[in-house]
Coordinates of N, CA and C and ligand atoms in Angstrom, one line a residue:
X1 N -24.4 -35.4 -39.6 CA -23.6 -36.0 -38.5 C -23.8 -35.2 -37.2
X2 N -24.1 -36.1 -35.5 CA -23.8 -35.1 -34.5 C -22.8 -34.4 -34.5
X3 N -23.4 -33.2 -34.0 CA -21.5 -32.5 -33.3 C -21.3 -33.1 -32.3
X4 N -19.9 -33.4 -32.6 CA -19.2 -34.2 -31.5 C -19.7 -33.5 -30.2
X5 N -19.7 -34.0 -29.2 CA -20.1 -33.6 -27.3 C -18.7 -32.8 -27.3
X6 N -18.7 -31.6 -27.2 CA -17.4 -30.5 -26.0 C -16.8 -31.2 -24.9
X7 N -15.9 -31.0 -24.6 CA -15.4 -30.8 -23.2 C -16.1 -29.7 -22.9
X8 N -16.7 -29.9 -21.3 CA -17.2 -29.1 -20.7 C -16.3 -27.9 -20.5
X9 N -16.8 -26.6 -20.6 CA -15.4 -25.5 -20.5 C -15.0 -25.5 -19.2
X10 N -13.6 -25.9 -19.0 CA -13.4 -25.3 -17.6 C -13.4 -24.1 -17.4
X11 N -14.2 -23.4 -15.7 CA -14.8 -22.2 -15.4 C -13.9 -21.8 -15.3
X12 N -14.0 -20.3 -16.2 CA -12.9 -19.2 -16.2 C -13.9 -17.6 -15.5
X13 N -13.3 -17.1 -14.9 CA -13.4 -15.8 -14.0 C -12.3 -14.9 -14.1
X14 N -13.0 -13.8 -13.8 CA -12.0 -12.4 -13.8 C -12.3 -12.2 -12.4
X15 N -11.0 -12.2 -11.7 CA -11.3 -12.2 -10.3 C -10.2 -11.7 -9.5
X16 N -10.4 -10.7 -8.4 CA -9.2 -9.9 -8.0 C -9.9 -9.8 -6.4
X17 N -9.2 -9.7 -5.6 CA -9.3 -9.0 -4.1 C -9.6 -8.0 -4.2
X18 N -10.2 -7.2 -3.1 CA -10.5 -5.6 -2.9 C -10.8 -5.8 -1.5
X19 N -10.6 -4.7 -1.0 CA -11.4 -3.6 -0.3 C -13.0 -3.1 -0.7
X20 N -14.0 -3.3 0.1 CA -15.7 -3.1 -0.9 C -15.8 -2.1 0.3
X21 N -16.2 -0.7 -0.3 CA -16.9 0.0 0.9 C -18.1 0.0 1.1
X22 N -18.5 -0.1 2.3 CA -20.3 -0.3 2.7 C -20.7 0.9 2.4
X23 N -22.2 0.9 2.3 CA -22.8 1.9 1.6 C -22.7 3.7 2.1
X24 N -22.3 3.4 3.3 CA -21.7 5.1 3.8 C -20.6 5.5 3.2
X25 N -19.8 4.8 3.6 CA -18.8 5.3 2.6 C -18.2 5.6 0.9
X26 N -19.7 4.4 0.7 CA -19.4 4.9 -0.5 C -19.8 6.1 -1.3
X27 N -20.9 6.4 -0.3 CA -21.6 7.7 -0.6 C -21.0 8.7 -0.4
X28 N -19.6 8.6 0.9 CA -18.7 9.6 0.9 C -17.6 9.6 -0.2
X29 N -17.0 8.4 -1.2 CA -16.6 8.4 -1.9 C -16.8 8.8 -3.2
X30 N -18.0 9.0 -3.4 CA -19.0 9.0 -4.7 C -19.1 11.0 -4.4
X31 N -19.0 11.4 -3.1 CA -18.6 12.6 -3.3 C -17.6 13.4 -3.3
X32 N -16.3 12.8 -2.9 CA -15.1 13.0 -3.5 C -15.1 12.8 -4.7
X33 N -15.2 11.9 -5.4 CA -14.9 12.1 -6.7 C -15.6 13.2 -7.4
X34 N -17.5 13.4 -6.8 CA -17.5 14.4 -8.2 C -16.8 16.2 -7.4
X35 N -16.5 16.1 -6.1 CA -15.7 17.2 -6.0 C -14.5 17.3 -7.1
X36 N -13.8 15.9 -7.3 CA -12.8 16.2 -7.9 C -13.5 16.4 -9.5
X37 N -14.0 15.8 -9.6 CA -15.0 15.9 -10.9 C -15.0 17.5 -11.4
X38 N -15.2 18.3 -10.5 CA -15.6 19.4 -10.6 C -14.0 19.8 -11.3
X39 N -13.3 19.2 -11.0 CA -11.7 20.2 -11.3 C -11.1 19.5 -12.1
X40 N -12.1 18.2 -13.0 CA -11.5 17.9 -13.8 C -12.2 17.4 -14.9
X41 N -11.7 16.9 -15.9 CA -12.5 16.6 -17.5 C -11.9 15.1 -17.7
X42 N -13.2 14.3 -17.0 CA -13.0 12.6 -17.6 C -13.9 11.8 -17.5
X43 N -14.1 10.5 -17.1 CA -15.2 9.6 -16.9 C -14.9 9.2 -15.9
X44 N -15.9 9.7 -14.6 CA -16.5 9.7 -13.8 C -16.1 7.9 -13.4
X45 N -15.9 7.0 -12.7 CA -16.2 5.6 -12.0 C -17.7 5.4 -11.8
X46 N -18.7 4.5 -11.9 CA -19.6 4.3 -11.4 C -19.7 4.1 -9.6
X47 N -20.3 5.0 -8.9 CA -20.6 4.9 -7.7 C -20.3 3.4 -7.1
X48 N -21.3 2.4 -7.6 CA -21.5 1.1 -7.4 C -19.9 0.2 -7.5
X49 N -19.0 1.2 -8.3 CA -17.9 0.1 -8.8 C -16.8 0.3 -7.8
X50 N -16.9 1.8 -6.9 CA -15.9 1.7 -6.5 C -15.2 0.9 -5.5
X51 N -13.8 1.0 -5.8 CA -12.9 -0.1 -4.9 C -11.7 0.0 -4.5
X52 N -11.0 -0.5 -3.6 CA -9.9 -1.0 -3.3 C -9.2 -2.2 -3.7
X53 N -8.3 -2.4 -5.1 CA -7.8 -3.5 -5.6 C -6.7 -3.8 -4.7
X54 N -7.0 -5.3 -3.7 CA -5.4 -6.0 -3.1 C -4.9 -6.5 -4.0
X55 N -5.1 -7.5 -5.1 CA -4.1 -8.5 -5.6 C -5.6 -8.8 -7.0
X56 N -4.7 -8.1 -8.1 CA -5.7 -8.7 -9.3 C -5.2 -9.7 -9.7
X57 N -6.4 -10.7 -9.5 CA -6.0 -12.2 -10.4 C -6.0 -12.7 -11.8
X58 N -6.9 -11.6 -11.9 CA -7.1 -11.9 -13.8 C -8.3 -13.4 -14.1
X59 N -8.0 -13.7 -15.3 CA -8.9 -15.0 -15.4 C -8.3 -16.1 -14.5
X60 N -9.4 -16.7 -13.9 CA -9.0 -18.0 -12.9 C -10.0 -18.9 -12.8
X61 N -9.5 -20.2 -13.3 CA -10.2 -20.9 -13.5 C -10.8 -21.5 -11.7
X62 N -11.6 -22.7 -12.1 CA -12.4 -23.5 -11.0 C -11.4 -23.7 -9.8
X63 N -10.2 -24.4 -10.2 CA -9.2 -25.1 -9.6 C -8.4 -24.4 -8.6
X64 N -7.9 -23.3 -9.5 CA -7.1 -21.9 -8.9 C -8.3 -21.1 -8.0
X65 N -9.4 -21.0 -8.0 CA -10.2 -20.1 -7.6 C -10.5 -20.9 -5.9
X66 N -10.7 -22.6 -6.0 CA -10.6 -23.2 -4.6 C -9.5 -23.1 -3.9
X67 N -8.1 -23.0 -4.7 CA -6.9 -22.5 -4.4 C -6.8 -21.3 -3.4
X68 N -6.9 -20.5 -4.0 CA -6.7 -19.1 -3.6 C -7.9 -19.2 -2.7
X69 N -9.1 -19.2 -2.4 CA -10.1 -19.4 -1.2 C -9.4 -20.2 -0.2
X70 N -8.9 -21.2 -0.4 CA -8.2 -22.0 0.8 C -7.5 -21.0 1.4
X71 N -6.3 -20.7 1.2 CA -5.1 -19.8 0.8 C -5.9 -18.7 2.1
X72 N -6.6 -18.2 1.5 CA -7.2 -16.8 2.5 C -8.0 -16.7 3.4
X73 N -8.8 -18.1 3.7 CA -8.9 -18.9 4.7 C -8.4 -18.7 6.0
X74 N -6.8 -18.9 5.4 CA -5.5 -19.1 6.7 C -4.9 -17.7 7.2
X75 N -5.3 -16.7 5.9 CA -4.7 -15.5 6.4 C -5.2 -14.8 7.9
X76 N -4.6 -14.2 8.4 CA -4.4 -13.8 10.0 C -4.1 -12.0 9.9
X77 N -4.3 -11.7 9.7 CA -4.2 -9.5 9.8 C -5.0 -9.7 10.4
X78 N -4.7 -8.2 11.4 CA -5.9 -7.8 11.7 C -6.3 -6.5 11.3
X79 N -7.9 -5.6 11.7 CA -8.5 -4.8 11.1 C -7.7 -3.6 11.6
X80 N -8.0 -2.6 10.4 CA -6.8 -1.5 10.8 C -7.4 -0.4 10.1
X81 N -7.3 1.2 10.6 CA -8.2 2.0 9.8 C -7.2 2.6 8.6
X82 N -8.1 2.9 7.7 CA -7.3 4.1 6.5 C -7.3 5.0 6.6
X83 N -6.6 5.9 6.5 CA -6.6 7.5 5.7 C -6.6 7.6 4.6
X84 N -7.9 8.2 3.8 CA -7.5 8.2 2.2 C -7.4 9.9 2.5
X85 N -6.1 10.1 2.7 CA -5.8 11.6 2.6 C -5.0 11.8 1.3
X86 N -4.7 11.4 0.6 CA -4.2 12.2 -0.8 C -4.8 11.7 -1.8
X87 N -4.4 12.6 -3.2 CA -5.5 12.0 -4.3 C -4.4 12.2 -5.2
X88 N -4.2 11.9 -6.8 CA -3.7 11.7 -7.4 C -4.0 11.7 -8.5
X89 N -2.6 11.2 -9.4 CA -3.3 11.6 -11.0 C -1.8 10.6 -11.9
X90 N -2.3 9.7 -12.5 CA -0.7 8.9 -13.4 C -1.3 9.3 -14.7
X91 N -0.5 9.8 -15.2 CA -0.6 10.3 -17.0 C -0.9 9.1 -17.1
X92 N -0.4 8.1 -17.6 CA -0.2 7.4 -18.8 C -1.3 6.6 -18.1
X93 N -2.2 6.0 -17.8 CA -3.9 5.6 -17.7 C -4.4 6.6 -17.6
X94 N -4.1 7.7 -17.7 CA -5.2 9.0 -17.3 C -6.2 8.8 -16.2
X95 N -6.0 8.4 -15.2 CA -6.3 8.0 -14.0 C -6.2 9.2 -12.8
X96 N -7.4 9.6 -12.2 CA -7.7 10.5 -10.9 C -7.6 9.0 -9.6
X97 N -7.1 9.5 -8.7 CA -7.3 8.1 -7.5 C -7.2 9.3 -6.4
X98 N -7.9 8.1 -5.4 CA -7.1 8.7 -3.9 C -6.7 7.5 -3.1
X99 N -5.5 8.0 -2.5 CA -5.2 6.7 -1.6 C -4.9 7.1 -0.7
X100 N -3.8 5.9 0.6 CA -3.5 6.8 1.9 C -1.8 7.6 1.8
X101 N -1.6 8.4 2.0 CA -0.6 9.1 2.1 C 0.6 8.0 2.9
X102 N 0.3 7.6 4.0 CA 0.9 6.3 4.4 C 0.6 5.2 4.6
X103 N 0.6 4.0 4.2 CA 0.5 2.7 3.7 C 0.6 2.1 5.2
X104 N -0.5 1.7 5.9 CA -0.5 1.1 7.4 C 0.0 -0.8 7.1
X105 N 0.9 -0.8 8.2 CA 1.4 -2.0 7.7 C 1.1 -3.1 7.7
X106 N -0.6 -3.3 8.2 CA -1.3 -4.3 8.1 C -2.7 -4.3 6.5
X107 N -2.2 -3.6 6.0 CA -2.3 -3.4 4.7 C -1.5 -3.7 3.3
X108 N 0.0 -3.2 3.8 CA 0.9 -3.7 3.1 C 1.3 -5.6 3.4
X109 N 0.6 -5.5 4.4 CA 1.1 -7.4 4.7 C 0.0 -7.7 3.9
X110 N -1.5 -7.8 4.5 CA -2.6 -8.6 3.6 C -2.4 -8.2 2.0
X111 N -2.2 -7.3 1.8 CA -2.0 -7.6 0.1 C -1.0 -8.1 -0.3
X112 N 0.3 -8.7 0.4 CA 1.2 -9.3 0.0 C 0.7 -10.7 0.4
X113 N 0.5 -10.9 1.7 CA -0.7 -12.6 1.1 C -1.2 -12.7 0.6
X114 N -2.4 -11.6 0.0 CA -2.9 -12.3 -1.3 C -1.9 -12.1 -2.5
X115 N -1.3 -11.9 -2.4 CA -0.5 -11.8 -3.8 C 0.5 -13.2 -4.0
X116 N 0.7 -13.4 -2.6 CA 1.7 -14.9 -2.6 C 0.6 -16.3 -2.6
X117 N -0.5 -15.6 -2.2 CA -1.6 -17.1 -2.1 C -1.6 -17.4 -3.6
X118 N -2.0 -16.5 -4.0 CA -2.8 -16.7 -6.2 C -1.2 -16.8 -6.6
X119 N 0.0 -16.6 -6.3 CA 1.4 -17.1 -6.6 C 1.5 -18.7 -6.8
X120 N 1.3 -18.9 -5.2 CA 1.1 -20.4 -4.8 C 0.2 -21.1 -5.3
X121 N -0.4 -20.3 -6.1 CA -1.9 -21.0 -6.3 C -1.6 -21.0 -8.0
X122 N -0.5 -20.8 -8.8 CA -0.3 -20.8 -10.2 C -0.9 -19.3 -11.2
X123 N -1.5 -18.4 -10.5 CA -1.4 -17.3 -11.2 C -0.5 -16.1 -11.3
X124 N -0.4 -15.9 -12.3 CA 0.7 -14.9 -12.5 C 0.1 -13.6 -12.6
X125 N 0.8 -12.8 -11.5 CA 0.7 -11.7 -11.8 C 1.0 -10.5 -11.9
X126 N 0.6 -9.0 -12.0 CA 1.3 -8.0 -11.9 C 2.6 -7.7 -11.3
X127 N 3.9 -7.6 -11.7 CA 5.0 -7.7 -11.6 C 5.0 -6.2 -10.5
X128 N 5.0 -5.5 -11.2 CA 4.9 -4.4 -10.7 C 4.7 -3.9 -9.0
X129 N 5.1 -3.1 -8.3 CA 5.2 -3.0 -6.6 C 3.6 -2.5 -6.6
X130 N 3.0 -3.6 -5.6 CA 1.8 -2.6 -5.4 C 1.5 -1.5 -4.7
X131 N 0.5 -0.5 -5.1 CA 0.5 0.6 -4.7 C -1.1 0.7 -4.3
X132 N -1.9 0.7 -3.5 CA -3.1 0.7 -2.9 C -3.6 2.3 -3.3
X133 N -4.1 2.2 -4.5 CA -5.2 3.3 -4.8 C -6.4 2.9 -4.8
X134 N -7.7 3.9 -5.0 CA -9.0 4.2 -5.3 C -9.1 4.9 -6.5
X135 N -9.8 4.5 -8.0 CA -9.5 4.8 -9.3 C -11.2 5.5 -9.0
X136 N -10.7 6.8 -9.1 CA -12.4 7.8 -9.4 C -12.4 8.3 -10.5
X137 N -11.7 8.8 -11.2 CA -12.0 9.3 -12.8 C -11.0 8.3 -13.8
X138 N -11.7 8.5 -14.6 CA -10.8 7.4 -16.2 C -10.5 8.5 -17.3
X139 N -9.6 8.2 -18.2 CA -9.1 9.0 -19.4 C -9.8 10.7 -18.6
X140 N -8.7 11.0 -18.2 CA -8.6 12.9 -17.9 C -8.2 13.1 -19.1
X141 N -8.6 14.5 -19.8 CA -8.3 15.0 -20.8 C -6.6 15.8 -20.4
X142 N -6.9 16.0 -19.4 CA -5.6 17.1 -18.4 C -5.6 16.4 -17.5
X143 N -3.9 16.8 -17.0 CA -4.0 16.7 -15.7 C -4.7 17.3 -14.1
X144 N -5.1 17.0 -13.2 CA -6.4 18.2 -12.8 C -5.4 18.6 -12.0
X145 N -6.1 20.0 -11.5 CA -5.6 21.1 -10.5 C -5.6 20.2 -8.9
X146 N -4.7 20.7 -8.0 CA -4.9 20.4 -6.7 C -6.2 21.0 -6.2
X147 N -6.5 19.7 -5.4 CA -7.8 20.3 -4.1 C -8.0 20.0 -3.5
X148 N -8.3 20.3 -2.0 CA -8.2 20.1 -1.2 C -9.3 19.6 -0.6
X149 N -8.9 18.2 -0.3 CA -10.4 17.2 0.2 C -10.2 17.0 1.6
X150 N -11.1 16.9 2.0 CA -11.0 16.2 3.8 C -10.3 14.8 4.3
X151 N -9.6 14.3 4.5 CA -9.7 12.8 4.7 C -10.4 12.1 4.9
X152 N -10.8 11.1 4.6 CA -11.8 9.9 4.9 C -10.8 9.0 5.5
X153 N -11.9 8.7 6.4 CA -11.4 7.8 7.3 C -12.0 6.3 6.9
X154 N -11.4 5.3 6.6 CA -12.0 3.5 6.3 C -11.3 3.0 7.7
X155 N -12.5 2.7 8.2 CA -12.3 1.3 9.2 C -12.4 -0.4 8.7
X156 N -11.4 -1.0 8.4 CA -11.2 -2.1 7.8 C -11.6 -3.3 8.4
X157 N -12.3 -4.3 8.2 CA -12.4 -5.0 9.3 C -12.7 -6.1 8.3
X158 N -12.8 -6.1 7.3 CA -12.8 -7.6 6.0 C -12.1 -7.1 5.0
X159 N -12.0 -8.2 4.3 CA -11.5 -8.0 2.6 C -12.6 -8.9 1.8
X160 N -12.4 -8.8 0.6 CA -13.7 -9.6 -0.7 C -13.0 -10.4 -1.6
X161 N -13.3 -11.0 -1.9 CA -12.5 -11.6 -3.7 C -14.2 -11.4 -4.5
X162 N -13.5 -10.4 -5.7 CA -14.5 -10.2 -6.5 C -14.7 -10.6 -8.3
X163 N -15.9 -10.6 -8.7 CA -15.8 -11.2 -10.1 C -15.8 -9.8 -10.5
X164 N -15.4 -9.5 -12.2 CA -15.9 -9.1 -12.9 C -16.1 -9.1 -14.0
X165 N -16.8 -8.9 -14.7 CA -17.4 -9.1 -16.3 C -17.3 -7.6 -16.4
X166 N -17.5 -7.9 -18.3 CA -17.3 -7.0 -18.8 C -18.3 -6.9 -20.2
X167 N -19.4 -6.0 -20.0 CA -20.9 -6.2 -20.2 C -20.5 -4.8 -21.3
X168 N -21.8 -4.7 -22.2 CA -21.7 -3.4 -23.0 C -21.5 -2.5 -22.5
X169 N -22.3 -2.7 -21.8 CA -22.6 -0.5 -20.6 C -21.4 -0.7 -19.6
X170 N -20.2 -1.4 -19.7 CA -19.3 -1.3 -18.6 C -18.7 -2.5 -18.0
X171 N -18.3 -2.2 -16.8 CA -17.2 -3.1 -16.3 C -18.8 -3.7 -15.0
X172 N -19.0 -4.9 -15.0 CA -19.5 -5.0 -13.9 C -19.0 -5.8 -12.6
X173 N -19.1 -5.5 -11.1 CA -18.3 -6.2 -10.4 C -19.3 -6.6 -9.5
X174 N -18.8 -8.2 -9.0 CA -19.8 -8.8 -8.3 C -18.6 -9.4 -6.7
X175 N -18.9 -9.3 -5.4 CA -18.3 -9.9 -4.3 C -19.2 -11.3 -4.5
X176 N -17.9 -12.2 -4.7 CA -18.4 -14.0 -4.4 C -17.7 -14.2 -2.8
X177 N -17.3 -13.7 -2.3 CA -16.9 -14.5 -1.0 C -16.4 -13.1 -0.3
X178 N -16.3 -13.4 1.4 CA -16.4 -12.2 2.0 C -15.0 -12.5 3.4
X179 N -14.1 -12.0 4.0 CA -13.7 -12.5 4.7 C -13.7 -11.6 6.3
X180 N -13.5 -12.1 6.8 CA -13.1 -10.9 7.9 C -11.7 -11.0 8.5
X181 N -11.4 -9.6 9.0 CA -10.1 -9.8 9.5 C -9.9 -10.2 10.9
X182 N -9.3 -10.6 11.2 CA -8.5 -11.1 12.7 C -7.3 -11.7 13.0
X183 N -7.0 -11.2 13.8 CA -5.7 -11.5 14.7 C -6.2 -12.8 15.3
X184 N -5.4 -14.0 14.8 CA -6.0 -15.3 15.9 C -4.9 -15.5 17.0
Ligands
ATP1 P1 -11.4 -1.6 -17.3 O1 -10.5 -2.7 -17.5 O2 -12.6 -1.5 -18.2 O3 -10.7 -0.3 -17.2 P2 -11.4 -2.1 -14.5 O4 -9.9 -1.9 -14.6 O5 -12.1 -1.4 -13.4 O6 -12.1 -1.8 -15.8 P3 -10.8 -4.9 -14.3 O7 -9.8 -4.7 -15.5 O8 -11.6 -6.1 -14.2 O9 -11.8 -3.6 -14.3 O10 -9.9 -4.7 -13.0 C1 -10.4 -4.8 -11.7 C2 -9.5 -4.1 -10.7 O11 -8.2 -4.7 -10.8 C3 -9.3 -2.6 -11.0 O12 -9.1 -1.9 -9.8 C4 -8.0 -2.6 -11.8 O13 -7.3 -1.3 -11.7 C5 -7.2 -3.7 -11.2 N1 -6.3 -4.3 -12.1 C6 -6.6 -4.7 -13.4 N2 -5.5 -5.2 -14.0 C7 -4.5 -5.2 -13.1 C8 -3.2 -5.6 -13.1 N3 -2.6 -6.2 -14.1 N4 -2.4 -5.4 -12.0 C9 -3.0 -4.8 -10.9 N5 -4.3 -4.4 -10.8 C10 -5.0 -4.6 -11.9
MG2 MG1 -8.8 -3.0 -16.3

C-alpha cells in the first residue's frame, strides 16, 4: 500500500532577536572573553556566536515568523551607543557575561517592542524581566575572580532576527533579516 501523502510540515524555526556585532567588534569581544578566560575554568562561547539576545522567540512557525517581521517593520528607536562596562557571573547557568552597567533607554524600549510584537504575534515568552547580557563562558566550574576590563564601546545602529539550529558540534546561528534603526 502507498503511504498516505503528509501534510506538508508547517515551517518551524528557532528564532530570537539580537544585537550581531560586526567583525571589529567581535574581535574585541572574542578578547574579552579569553581575558576572562584566563580567570576562569569553562567553555569558552564560539567567537562567531557571540550576541546580544533582545526577545527570544523560541520555535516559530511560517505564519508567526511574517508576523513578527511585519511587527518590526513599524518599530521606530533610534541608534544609541553601549557601554559593556561590567561583566558578570549567575550560578545557576554557570554563565560568565558582560553587559552595560546602565541600560540606555533606547534599548530598554526596542526590546520591549520586540517582546510585545512576537506577544501580538502569539508567541509566548520568557516571563521573566529582561536583562541585556553578552554570554562568553558556559558551565564555570567556580565562580571567577573580579577583573578588570576596559569598556567597549557598541555603536548601535540595527538589530537582526536570528535562526538557530542545533547541529552536533554546537549551537549554530544564522541572521535571516537585518533592520536598521531610526527615528522617523
Ligand atoms: P544552548 O541552548 O545550547 O545553550 P544558546 O542558548 O546559545 O545555546 P539558544 O538556546 O538558541 O542558543 O538561544 C539563543 C539565544 O537566546 C541565547 O542568547 C539564549 O541565552 C537566549 N535564550 C534562550 N532561551 C531563552 C529564554 N527562554 N528567554 C530568554 N532568552 C533565551
Ligand atoms: Mg539555550
Amino acid at each position: 500500500m502507498p503511504t498516505p501523502e503528509r501534510e506538508p510540515q508547517a515551517q518551524v524555526e528557532r528564532l530570537f532577536f539580537a544585537l550581531w556585532p560586526d567583525d571589529a567588534l567581535r574581535q574585541q569581544l572574542t578578547q574579552y572573553r579569553d581575558t576572562l578566560a584566563a580567570h576562569a575554568d569553562g567553555r569558552p562561547i564560539p567567537a562567531e556566536n557571540i550576541h546580544l539576545t533582545l526577545a527570544f522567540l523560541g520555535r516559530t512557525d511560517a505564519r508567526q515568523r511574517a508576523c513578527v517581521e511585519t511587527m518590526a517593520n513599524a518599530i521606530q528607536r533610534p541608534p544609541f551607543e553601549l557601554q559593556l562596562n561590567r561583566s558578570g557571573y549567575w550560578p545557576r547557568p554557570r554563565v560568565l557575561w558582560i553587559a552595560p552597567a546602565e541600560m540606555p533607554e533606547a534599548l530598554t524600549a526596542l526590546a520591549a517592542d520586540l517582546h510585545a510584537a512576537a506577544e501580538g504575534c502569539g508567541l509566548k515568552l520568557d516571563a521573566r524581566p529582561y536583562r541585556a547580557h553578552i554570554t562568553l563562558m558556559r558551565k564555570l566550574a567556580h565562580p571567577p575572580k573580579d577583573t578588570d576590563l576596559q569598556p567597549l564601546n557598541w555603536p548601535v545602529d540595527r538589530f537582526v532576527l536570528m535562526r538557530s539550529t542545533i547541529l552536533p558540534q554546537g549551537m549554530k546561528y544564522e541572521v535571516v533579516r537585518e533592520w536598521k534603526l531610526a527615528e522617523k
